[in-house]
Short mmCIF file of C-alpha atoms in Angstrom, two decimals:
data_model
loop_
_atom_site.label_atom_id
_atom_site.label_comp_id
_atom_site.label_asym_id
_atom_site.label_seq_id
_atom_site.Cartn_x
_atom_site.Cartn_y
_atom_site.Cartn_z
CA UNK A 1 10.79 7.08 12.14
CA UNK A 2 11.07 5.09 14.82
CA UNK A 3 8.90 2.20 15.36
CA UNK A 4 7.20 2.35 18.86
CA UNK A 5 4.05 -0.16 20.01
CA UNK A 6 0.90 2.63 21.07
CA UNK A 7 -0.91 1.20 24.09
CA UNK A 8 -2.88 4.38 25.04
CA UNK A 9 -4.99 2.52 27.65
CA UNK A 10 -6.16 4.12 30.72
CA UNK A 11 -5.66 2.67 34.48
CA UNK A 12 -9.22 1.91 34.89
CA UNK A 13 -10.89 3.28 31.32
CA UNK A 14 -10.42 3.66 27.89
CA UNK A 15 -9.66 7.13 26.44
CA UNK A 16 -12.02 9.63 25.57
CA UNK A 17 -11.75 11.90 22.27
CA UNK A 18 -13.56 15.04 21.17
CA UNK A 19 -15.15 15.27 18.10
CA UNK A 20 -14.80 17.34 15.05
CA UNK A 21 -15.10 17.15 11.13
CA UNK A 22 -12.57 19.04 8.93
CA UNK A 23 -13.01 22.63 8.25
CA UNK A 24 -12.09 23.63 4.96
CA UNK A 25 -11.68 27.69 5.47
CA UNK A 26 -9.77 26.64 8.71
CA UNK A 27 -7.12 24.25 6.46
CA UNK A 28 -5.25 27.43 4.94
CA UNK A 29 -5.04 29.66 8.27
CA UNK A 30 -1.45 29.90 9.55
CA UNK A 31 -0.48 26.77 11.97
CA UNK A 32 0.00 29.51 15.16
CA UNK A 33 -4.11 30.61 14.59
CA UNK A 34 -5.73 27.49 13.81
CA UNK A 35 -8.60 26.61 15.34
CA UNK A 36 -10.97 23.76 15.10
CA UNK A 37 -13.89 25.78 15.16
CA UNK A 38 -15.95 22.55 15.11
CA UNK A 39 -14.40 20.30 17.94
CA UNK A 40 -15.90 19.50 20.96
CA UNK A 41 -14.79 20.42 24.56
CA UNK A 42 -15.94 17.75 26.20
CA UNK A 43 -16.62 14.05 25.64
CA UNK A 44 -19.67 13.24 23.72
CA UNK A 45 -19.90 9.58 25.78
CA UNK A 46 -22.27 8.42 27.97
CA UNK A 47 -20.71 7.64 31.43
CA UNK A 48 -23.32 4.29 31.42
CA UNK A 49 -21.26 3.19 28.75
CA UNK A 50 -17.64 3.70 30.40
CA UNK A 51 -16.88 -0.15 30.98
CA UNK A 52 -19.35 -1.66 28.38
CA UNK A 53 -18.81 -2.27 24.56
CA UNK A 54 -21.45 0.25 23.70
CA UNK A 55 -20.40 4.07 23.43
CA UNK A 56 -18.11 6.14 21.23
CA UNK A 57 -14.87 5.20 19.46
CA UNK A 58 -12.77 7.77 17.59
CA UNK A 59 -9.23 7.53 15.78
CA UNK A 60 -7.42 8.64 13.15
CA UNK A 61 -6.73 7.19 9.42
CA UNK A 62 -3.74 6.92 7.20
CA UNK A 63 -3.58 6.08 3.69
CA UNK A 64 -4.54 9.08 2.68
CA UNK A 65 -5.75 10.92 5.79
CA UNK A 66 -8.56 11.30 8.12
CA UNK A 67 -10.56 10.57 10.55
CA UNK A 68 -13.39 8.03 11.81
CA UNK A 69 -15.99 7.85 14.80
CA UNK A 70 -18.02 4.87 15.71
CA UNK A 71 -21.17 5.21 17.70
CA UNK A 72 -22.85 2.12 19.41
CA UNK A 73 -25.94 2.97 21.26
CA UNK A 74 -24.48 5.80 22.85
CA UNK A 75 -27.47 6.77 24.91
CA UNK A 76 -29.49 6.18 21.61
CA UNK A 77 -30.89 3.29 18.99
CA UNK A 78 -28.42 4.53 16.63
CA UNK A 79 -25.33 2.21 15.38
CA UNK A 80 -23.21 4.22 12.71
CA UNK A 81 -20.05 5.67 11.86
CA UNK A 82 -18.31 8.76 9.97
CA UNK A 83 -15.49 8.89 8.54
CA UNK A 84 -13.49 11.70 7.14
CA UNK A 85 -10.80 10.79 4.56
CA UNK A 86 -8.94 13.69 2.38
CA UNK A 87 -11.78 16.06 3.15
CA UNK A 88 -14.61 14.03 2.05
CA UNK A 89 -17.01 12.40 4.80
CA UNK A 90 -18.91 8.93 4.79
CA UNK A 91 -21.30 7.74 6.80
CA UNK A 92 -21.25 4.54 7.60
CA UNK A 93 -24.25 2.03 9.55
CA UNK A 94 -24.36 -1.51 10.76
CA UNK A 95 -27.32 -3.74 10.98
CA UNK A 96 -25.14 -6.43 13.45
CA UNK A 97 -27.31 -5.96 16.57
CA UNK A 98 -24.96 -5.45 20.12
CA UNK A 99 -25.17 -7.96 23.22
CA UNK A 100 -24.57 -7.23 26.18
CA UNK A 101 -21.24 -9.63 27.36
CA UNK A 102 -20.00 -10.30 23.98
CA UNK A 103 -18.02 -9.22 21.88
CA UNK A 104 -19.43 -6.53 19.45
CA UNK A 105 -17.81 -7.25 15.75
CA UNK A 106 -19.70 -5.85 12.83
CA UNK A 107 -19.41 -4.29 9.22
CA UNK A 108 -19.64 -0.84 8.86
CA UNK A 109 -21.23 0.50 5.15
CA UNK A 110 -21.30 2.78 3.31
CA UNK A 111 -20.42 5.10 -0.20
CA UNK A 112 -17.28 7.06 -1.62
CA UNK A 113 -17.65 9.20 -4.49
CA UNK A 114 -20.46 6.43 -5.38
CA UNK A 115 -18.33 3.29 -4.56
CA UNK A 116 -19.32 1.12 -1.81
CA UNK A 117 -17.14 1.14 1.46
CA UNK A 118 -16.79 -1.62 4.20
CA UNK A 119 -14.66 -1.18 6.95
CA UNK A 120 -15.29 -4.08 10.09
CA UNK A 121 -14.97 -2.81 13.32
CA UNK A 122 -14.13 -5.07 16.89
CA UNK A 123 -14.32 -4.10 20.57
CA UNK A 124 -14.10 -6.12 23.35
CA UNK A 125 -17.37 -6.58 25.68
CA UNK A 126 -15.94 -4.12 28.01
CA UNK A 127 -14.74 -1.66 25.39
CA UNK A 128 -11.44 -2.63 25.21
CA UNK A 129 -9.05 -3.35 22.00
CA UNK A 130 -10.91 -1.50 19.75
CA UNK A 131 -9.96 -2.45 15.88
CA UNK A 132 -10.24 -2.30 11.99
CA UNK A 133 -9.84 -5.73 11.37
CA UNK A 134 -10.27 -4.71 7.29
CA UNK A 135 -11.49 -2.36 5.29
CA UNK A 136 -12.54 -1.59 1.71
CA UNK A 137 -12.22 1.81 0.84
CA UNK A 138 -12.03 2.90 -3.05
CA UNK A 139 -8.69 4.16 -3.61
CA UNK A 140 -7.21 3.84 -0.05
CA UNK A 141 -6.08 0.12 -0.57
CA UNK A 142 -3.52 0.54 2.57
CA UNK A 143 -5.42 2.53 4.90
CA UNK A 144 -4.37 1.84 8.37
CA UNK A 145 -6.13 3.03 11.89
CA UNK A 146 -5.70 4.32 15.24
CA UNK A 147 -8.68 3.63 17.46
CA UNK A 148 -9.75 4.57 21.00
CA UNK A 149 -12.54 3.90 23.01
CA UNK A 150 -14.20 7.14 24.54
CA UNK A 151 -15.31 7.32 27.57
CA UNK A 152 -17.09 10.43 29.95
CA UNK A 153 -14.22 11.95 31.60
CA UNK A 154 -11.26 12.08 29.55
CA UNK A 155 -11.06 14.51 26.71
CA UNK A 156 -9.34 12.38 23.26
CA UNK A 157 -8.78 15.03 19.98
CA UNK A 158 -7.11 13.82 16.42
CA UNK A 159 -4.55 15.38 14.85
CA UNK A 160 -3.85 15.70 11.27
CA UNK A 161 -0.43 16.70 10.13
CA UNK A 162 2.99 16.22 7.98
CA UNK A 163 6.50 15.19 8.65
CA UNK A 164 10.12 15.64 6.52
CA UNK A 165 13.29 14.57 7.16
CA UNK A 166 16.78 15.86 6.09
CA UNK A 167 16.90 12.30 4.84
CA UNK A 168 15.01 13.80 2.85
CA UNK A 169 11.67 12.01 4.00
CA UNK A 170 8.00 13.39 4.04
CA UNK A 171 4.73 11.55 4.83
CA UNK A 172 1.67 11.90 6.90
CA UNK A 173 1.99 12.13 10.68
CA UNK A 174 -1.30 12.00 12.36
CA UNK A 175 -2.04 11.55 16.42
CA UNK A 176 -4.56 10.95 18.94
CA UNK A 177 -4.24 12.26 22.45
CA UNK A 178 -5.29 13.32 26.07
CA UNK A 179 -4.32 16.49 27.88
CA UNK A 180 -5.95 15.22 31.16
CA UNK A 181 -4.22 11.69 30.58
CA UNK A 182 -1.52 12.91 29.42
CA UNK A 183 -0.46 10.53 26.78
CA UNK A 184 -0.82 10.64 22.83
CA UNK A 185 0.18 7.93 19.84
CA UNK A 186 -0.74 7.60 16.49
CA UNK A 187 0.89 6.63 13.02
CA UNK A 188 3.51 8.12 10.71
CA UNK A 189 3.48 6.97 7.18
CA UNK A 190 6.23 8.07 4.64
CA UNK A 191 4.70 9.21 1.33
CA UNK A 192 4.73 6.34 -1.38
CA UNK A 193 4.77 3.55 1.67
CA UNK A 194 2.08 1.41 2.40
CA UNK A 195 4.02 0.40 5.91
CA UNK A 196 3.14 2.75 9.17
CA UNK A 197 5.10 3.24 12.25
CA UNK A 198 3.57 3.53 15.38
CA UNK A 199 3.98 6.27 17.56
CA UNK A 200 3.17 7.34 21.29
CA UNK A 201 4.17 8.96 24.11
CA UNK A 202 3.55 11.12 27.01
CA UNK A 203 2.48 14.87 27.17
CA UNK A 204 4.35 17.24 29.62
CA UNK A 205 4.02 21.12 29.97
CA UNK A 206 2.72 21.47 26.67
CA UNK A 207 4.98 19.44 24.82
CA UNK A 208 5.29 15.82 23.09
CA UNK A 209 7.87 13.56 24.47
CA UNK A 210 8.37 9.84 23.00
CA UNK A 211 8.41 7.00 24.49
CA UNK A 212 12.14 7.53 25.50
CA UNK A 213 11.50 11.02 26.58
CA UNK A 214 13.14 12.70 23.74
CA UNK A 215 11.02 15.86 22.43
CA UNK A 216 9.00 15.67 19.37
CA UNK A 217 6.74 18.85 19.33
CA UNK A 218 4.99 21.38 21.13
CA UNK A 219 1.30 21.73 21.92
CA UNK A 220 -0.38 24.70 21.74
CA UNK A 221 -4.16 24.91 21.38
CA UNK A 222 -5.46 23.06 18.16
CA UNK A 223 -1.68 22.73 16.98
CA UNK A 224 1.08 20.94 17.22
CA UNK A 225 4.53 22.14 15.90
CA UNK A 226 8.28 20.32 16.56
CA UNK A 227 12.12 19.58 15.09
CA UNK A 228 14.18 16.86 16.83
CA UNK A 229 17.13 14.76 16.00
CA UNK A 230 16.29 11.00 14.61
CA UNK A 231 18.74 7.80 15.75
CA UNK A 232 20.67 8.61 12.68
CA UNK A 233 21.03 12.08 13.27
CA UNK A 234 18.95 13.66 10.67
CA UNK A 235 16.32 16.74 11.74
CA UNK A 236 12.61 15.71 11.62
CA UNK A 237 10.10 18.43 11.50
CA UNK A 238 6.93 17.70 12.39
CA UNK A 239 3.13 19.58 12.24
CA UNK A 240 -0.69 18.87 13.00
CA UNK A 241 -4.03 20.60 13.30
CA UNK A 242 -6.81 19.09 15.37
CA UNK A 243 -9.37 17.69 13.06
CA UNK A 244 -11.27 15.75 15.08
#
């Protein structure tokens, strides 16, 4: 798939996601029903935190597939993350402490399937360029991450989903993005690769356009659902559930 450098930033804030951990019984309901039942509606940061490296930061994963949420005294003592990667969640804590006007890099901790997990996390003092910069997760050697910084008035969910090709191709193809912003990106990751492509675009009338305009899916609800034409002229069919 194409290649295409995500930049979901907003004017004046970072972007805000809703939260939500997998539901199993909702995993096998048909694609035009699905609903997260678990999601949020609204952001779950603070508005004090808007402009400051403390708050909520949410993304997707890839290598298998998931999820992850940061929380850094987000109107509470608490600094911890959870992540949710093929269906099985991990909570995560740091004991780096946050100051104000620095930069806030720590290592997050935690256990999979009773094997210890380290992922580092890095944001900017004013929230922005929020980052993995490595992680350590038992049997996801590759995993790679979309993150976003949340903020109090702009709605973020994840997407989980799947794309083929009439190459033929398949892999993972899982998304972040903003109905109020307007804008989505994420990662597509062909099955057996350990390289991801980047993806983003905008979000008009319902559907996904790329960064060249060109259609990629529809959204409708907690789903997404698309077929388009690649550069080389092969079909790509694309689908995702909100998971997060």
């Amino acid at each position: 798939m194409k290649r295409v450098i995500i930049y979901l930033m907003v004017l004046s804030a970072a972007i805000t996601i809703g939260s939500c951990k997998k539901d199993k019984d909702d995993k096998n309901t048909p694609p035009s029903t699905y609903k997260c039942t678990t999601c949020v509606s609204t952001p779950d940061a603070v508005a004090a935190n808007d402009g400051s490296s403390k708050g909520v930061y949410k993304g997707i994963v890839i290598g298998s597939t998931g999820t992850i949420e940061f929380s850094v005294l987000n109107g509470s003592n608490d600094i911890a993350a959870t992540m949710v990667i093929d269906g099985t969640t991990v909570t995560l804590t740091s004991s780096i402490q946050w100051a104000n006007g620095s930069a806030y890099v720590a290592p997050f901790t935690g256990q999979l399937n009773g094997q210890p997990v380290t992922i580092t996390f890095s944001v900017q003092p004013d929230g922005s360029e929020p980052q993995i910069l490595s992680s350590d997760i038992p049997g996801h050697p590759n995993a790679s991450f979309t993150l976003v910084k949340e903020t109090s008035n702009a709605l973020i969910e994840c997407f989980e989903g799947t794309y083929s090709t009439t190459r033929p191709e398949s892999g993972t193809f899982n998304i972040l993005l903003s109905r109020p912003l307007g804008k989505w990106g994420g990662e597509a990751r062909e099955n057996g690769q350990s390289g991801t492509d980047d993806i983003s675009g905008i979000i008009s009338n319902g559907t996904l356009l790329d960064d060249g305009g060109n259609l990629i899916g529809t959204l409708s609800g907690d789903n997404i659902t698309g077929s388009f034409k690649d550069g080389d002229g092969n079909t790509v069919t694309v689908s995702g559930k909100r998971t997060l």
